[in-house]
PDB file of N, CA and C and ligand atoms in Angstrom:
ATOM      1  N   UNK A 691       0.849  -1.184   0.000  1.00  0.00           N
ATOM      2  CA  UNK A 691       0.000   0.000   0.000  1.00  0.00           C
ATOM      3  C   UNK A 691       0.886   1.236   0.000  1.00  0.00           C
ATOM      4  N   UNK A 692       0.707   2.242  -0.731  1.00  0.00           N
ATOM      5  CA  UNK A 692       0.954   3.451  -0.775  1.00  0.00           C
ATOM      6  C   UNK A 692       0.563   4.329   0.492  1.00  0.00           C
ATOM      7  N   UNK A 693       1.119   4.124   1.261  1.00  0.00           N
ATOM      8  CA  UNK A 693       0.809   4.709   2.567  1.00  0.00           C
ATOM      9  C   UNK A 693       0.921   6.690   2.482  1.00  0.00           C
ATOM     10  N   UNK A 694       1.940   7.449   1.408  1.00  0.00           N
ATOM     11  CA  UNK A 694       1.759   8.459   1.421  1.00  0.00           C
ATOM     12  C   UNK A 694       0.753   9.210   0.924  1.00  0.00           C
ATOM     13  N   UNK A 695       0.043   8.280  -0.311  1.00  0.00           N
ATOM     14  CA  UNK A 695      -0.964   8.865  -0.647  1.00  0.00           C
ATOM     15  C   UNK A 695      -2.644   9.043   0.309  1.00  0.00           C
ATOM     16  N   UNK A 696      -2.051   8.332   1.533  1.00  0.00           N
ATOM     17  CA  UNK A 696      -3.541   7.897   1.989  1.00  0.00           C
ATOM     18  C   UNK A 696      -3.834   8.211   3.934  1.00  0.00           C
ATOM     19  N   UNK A 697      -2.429   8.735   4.054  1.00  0.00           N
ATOM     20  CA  UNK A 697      -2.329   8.899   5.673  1.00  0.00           C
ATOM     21  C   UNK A 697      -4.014   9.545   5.950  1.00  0.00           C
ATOM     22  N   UNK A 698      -4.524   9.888   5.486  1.00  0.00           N
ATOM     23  CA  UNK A 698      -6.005  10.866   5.705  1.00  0.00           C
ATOM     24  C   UNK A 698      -7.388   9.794   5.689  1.00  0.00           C
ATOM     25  N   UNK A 699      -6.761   8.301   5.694  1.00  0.00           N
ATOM     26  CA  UNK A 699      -7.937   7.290   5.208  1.00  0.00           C
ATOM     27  C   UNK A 699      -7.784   6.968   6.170  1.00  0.00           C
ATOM     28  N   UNK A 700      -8.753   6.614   7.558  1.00  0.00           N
ATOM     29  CA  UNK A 700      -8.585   5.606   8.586  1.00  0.00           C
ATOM     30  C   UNK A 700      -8.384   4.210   7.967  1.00  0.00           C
ATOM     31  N   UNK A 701      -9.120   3.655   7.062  1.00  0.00           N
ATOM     32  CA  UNK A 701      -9.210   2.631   6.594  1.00  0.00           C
ATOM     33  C   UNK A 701      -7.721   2.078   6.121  1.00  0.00           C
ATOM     34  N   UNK A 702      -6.687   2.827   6.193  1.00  0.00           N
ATOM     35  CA  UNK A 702      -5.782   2.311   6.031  1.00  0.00           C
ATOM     36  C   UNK A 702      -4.998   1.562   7.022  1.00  0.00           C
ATOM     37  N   UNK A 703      -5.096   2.078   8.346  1.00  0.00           N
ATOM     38  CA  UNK A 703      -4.013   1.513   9.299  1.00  0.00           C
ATOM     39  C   UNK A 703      -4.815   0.216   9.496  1.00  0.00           C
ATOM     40  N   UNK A 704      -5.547  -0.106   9.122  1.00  0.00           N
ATOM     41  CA  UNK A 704      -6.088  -1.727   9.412  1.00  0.00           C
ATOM     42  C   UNK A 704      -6.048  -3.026   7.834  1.00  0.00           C
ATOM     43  N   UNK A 705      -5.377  -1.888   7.000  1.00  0.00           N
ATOM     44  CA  UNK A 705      -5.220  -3.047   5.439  1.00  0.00           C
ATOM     45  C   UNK A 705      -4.650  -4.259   6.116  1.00  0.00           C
ATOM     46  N   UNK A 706      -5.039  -5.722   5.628  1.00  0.00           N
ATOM     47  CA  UNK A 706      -4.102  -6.441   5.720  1.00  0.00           C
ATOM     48  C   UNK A 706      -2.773  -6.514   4.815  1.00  0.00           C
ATOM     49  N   UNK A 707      -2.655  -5.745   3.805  1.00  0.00           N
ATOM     50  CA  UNK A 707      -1.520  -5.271   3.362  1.00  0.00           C
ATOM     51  C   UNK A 707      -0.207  -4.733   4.279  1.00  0.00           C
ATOM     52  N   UNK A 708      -0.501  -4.175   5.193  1.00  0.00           N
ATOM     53  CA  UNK A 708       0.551  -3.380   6.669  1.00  0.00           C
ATOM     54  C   UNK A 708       1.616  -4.866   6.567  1.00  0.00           C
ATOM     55  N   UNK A 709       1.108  -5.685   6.644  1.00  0.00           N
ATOM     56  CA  UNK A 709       2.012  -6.914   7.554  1.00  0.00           C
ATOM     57  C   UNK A 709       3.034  -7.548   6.527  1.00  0.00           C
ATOM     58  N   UNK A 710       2.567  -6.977   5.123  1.00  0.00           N
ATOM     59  CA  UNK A 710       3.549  -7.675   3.933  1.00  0.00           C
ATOM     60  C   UNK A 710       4.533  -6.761   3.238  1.00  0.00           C
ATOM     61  N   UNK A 711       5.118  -7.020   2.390  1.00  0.00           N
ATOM     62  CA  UNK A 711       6.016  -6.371   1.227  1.00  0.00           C
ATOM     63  C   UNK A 711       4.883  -5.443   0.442  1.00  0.00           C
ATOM     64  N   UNK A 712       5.029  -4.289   0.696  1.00  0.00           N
ATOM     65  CA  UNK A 712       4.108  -3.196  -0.323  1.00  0.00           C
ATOM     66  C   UNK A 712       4.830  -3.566  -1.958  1.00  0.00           C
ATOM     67  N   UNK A 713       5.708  -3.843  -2.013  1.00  0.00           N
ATOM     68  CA  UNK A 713       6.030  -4.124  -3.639  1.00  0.00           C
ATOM     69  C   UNK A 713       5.131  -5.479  -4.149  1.00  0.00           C
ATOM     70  N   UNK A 714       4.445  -6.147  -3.086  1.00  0.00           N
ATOM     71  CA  UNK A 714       3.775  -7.389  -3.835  1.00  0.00           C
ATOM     72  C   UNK A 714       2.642  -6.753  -4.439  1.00  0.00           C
ATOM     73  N   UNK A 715       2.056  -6.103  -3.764  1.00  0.00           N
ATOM     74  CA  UNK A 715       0.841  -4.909  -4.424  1.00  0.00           C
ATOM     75  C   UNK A 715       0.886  -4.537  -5.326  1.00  0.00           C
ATOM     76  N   UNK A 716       2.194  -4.153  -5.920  1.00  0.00           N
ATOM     77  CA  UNK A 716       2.622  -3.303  -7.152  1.00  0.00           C
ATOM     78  C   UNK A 716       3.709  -4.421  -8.308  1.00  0.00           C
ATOM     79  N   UNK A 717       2.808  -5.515  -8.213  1.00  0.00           N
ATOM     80  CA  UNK A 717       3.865  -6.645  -9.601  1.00  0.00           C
ATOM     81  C   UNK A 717       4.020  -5.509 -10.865  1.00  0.00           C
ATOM     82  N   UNK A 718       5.167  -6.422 -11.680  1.00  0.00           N
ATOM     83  CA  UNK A 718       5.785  -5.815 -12.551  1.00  0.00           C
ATOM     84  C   UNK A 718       4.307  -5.881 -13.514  1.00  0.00           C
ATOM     85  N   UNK A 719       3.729  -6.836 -13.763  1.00  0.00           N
ATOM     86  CA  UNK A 719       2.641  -7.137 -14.480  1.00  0.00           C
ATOM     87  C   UNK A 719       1.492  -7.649 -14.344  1.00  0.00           C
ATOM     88  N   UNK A 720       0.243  -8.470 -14.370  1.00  0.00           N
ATOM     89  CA  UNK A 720      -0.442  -9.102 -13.647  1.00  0.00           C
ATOM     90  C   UNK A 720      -0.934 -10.463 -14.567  1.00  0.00           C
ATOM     91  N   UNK A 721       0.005 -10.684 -15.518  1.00  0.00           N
ATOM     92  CA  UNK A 721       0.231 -11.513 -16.545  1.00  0.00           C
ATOM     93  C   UNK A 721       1.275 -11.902 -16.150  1.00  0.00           C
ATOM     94  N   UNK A 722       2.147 -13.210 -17.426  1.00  0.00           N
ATOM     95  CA  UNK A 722       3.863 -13.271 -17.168  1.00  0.00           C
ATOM     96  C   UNK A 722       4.147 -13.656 -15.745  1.00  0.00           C
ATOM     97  N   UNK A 723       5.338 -12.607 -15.795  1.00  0.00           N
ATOM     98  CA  UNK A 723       6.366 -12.890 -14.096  1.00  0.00           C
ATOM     99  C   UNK A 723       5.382 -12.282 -13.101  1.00  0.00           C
ATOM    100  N   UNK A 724       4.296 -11.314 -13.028  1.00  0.00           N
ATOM    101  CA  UNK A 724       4.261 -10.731 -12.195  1.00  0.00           C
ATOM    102  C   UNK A 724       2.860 -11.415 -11.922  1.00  0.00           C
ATOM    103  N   UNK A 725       2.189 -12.346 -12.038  1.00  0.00           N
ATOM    104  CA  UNK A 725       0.919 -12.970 -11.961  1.00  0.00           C
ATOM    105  C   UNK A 725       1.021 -13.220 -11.044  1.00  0.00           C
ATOM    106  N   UNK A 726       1.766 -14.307 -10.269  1.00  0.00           N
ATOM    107  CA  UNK A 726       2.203 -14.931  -9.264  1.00  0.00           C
ATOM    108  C   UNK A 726       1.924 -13.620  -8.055  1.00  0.00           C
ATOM    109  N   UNK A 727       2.605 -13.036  -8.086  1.00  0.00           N
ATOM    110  CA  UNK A 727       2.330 -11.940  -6.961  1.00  0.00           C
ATOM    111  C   UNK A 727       1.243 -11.011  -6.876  1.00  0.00           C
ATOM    112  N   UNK A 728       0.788 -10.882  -8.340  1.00  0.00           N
ATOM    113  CA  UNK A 728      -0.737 -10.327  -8.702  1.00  0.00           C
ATOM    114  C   UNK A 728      -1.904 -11.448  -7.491  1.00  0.00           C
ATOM    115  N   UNK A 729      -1.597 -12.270  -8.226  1.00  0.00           N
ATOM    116  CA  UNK A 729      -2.429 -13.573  -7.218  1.00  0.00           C
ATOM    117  C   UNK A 729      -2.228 -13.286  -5.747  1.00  0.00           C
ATOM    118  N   UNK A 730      -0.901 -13.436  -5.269  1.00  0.00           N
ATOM    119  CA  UNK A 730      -1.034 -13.816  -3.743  1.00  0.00           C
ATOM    120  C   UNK A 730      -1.654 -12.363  -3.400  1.00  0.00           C
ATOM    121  N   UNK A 731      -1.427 -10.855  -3.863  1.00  0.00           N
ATOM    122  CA  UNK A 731      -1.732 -10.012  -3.352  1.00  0.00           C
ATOM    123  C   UNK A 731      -3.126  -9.743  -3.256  1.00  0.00           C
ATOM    124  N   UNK A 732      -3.859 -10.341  -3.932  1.00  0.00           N
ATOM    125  CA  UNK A 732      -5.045 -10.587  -4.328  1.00  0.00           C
ATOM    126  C   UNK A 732      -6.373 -11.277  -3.189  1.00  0.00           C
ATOM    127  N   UNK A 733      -4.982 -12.219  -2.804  1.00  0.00           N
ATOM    128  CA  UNK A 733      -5.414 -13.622  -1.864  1.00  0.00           C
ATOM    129  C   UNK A 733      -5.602 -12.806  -0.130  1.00  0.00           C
ATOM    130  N   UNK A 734      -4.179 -12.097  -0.284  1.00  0.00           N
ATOM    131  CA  UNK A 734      -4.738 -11.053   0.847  1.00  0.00           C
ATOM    132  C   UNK A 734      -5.506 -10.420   0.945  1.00  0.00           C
ATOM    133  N   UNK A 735      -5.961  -9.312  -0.212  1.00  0.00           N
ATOM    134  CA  UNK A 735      -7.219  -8.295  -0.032  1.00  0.00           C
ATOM    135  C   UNK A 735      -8.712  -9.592   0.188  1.00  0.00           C
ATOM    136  N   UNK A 736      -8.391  -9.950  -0.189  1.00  0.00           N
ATOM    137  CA  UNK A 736      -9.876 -11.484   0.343  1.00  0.00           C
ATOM    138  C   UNK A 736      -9.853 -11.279   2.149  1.00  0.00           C
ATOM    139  N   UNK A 737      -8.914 -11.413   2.305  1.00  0.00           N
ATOM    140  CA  UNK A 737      -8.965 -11.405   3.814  1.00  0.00           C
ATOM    141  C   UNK A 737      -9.215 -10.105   4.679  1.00  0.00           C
ATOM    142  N   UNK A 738      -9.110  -9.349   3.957  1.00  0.00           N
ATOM    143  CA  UNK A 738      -8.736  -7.636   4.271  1.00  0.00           C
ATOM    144  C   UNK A 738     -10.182  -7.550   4.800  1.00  0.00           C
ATOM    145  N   UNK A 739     -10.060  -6.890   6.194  1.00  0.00           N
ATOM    146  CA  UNK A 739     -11.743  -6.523   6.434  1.00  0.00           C
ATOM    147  C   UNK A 739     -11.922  -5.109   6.378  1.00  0.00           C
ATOM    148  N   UNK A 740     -10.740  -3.906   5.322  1.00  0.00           N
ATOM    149  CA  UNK A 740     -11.351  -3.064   4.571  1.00  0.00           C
ATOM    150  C   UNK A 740     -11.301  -3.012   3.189  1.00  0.00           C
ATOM    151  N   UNK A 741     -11.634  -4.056   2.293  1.00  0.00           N
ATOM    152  CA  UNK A 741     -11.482  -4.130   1.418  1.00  0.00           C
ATOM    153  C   UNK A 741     -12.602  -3.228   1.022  1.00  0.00           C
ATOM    154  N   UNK A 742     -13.796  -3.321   0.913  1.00  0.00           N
ATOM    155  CA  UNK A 742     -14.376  -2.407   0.290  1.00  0.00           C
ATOM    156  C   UNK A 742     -14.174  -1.129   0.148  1.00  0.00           C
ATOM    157  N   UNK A 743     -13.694  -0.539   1.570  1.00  0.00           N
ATOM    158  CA  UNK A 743     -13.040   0.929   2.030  1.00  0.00           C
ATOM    159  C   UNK A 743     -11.930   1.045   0.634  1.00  0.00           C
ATOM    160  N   UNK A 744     -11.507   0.142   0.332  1.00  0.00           N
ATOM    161  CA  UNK A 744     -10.264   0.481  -0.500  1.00  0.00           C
ATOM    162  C   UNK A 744     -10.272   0.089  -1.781  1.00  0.00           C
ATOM    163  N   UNK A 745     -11.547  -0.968  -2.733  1.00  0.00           N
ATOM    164  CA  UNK A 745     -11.732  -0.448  -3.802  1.00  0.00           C
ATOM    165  C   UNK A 745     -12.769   0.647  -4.111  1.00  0.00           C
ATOM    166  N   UNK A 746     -13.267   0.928  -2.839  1.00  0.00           N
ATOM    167  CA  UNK A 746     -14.180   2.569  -3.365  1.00  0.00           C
ATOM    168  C   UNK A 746     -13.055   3.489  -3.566  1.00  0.00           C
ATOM    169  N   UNK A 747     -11.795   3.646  -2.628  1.00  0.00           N
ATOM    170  CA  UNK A 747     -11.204   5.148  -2.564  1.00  0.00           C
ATOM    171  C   UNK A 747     -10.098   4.466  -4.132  1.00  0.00           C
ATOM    172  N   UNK A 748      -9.961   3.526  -4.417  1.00  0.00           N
ATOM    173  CA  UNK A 748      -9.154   3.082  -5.406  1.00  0.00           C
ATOM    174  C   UNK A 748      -9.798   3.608  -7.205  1.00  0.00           C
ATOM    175  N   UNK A 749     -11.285   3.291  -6.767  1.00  0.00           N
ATOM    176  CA  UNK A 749     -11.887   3.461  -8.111  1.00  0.00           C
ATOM    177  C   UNK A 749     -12.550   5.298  -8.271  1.00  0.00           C
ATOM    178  N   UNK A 750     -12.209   5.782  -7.068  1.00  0.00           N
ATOM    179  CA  UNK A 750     -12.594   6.718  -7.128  1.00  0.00           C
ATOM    180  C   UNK A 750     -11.327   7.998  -7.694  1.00  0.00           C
ATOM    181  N   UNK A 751     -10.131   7.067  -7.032  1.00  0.00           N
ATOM    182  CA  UNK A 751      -9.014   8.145  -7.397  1.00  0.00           C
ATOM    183  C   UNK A 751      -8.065   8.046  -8.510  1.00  0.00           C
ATOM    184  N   UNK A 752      -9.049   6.588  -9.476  1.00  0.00           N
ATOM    185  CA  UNK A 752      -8.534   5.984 -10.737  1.00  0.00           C
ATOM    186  C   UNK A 752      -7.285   5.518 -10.312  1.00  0.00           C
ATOM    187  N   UNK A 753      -6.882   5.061  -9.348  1.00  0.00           N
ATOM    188  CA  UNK A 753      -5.192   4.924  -8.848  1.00  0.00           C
ATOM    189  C   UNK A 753      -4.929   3.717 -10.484  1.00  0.00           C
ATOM    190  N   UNK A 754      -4.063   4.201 -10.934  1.00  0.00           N
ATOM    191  CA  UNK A 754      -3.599   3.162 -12.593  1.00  0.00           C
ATOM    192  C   UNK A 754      -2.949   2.261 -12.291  1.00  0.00           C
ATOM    193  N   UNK A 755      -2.473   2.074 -10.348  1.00  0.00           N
ATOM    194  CA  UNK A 755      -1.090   1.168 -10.342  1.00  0.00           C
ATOM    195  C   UNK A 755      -1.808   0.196  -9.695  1.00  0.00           C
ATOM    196  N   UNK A 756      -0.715  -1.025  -9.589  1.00  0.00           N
ATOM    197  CA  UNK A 756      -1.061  -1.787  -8.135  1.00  0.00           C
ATOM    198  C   UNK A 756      -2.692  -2.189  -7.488  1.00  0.00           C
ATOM    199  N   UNK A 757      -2.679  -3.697  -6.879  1.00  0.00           N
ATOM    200  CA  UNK A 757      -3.877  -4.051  -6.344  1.00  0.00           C
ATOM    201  C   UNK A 757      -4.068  -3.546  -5.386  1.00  0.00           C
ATOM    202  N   UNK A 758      -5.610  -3.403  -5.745  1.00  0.00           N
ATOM    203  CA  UNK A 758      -6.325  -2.374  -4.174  1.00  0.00           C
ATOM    204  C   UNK A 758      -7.668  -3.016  -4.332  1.00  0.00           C
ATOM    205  N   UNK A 759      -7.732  -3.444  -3.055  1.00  0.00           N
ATOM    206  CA  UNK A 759      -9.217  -3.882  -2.808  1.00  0.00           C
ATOM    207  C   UNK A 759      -9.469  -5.211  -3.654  1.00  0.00           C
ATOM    208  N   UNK A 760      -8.313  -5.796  -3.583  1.00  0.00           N
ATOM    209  CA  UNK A 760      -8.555  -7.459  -4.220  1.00  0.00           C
ATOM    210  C   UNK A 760      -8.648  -6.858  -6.028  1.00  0.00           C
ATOM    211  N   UNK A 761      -8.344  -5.821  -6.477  1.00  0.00           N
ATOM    212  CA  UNK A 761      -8.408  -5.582  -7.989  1.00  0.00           C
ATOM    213  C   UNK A 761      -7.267  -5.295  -8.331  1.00  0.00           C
ATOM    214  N   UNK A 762      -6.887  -5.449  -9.650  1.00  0.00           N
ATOM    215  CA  UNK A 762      -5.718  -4.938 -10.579  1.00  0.00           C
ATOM    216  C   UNK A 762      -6.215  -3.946 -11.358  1.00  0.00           C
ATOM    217  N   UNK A 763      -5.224  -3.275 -11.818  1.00  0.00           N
ATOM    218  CA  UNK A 763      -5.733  -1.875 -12.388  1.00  0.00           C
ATOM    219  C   UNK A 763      -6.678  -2.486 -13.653  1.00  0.00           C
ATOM    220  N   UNK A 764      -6.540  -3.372 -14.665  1.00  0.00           N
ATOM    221  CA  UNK A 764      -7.033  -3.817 -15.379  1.00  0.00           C
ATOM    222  C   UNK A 764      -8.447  -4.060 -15.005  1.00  0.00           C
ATOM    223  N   UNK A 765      -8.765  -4.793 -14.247  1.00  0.00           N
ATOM    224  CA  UNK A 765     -10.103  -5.173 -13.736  1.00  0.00           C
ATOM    225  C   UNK A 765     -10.858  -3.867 -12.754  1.00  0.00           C
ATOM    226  N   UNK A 766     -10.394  -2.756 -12.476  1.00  0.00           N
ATOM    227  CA  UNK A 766     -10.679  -1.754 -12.116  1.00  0.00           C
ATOM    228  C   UNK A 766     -11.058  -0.882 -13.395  1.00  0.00           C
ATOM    229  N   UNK A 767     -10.299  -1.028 -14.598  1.00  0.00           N
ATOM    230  CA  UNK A 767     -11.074  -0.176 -15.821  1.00  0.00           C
ATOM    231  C   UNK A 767     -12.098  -0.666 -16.279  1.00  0.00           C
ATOM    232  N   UNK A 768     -12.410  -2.029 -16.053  1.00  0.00           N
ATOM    233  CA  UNK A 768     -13.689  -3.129 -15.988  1.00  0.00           C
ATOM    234  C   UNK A 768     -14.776  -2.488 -15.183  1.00  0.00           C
ATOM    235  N   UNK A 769     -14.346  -2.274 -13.597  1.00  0.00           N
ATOM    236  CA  UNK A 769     -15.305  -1.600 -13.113  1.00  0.00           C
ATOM    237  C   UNK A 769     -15.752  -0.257 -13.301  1.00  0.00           C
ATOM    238  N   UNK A 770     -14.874   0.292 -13.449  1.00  0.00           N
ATOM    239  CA  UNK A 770     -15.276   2.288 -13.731  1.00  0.00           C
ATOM    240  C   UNK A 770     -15.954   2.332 -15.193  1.00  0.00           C
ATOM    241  N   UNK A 771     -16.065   1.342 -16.219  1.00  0.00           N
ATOM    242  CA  UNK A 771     -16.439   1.543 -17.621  1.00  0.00           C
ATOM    243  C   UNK A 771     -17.872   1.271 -16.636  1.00  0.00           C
ATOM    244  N   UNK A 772     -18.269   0.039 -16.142  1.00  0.00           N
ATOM    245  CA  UNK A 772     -19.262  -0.530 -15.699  1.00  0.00           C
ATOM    246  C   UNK A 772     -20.315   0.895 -14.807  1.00  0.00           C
ATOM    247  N   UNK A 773     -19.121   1.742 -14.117  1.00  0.00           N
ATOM    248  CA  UNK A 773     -20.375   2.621 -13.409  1.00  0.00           C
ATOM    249  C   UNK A 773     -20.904   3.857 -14.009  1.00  0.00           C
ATOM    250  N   UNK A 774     -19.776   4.127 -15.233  1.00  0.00           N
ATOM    251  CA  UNK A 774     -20.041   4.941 -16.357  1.00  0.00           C
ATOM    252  C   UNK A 774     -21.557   5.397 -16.663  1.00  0.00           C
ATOM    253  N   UNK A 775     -22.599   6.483 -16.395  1.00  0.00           N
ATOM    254  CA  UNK A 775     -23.463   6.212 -17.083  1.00  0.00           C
ATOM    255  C   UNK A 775     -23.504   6.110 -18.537  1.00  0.00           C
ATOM    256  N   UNK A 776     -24.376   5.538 -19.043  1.00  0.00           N
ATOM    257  CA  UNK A 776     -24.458   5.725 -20.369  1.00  0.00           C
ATOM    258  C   UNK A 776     -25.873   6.550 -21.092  1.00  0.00           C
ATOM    259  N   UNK A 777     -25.493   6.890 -22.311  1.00  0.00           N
ATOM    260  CA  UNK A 777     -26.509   8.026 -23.302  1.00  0.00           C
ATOM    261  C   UNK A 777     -27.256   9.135 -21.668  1.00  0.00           C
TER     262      UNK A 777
HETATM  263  S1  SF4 B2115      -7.938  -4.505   0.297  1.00  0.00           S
HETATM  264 FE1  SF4 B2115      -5.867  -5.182  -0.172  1.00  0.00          FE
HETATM  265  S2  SF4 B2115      -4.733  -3.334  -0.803  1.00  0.00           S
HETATM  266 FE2  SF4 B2115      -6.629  -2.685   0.224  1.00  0.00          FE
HETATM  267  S3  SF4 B2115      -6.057  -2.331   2.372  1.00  0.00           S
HETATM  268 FE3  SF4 B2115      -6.817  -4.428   2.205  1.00  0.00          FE
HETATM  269  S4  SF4 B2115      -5.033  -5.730   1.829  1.00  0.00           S
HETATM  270 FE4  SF4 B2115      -4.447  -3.589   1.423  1.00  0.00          FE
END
């Protein structure tokens, strides 16, 4: 977790992210070499009991990097197309 961008979120000092490597959050890719860590980081936000807290402030602040809230940025442009209204 990006802890500088977010000191202002209570929801942060309780991520289960705190207890790991913040670079697993941020794989090189979420394909390839960096799947593997895409996954486990993934496996944590499952457990996270603010996960929701953190793909709302994730999809809200378009963050482009790194899993937040059990999502990859990829599957986060999945969701923001999804809340898009349309016509
Ligand atoms: S959902 Fe994932 S990235 Fe967000 S605070 Fe929890 S463990 Fe960290």
């Amino acid at each position: 977790m990006n802890r500088l961008y977010h000191e202002s979120e209570d929801w942060v000092e309780q991520g289960a992210c705190r207890q790991y490597d913040p670079e697993l959050f941020f794989p090189v890719s979420t394909t390839g070499p960096g799947q593997h860590d895409a996954e486990l980081a993934k496996a944590i936000c499952r457990t996270c009991t603010v996960r929701r807290e953190c793909l709302q402030w994730a999809l809200r602040a378009g963050e482009p990097h790194g899993v937040w809230g059990g999502t990859t940025p990829e599957e986060r442009r999945y969701l923001r197309r999804d809340l898009v209204p349309t016509g």
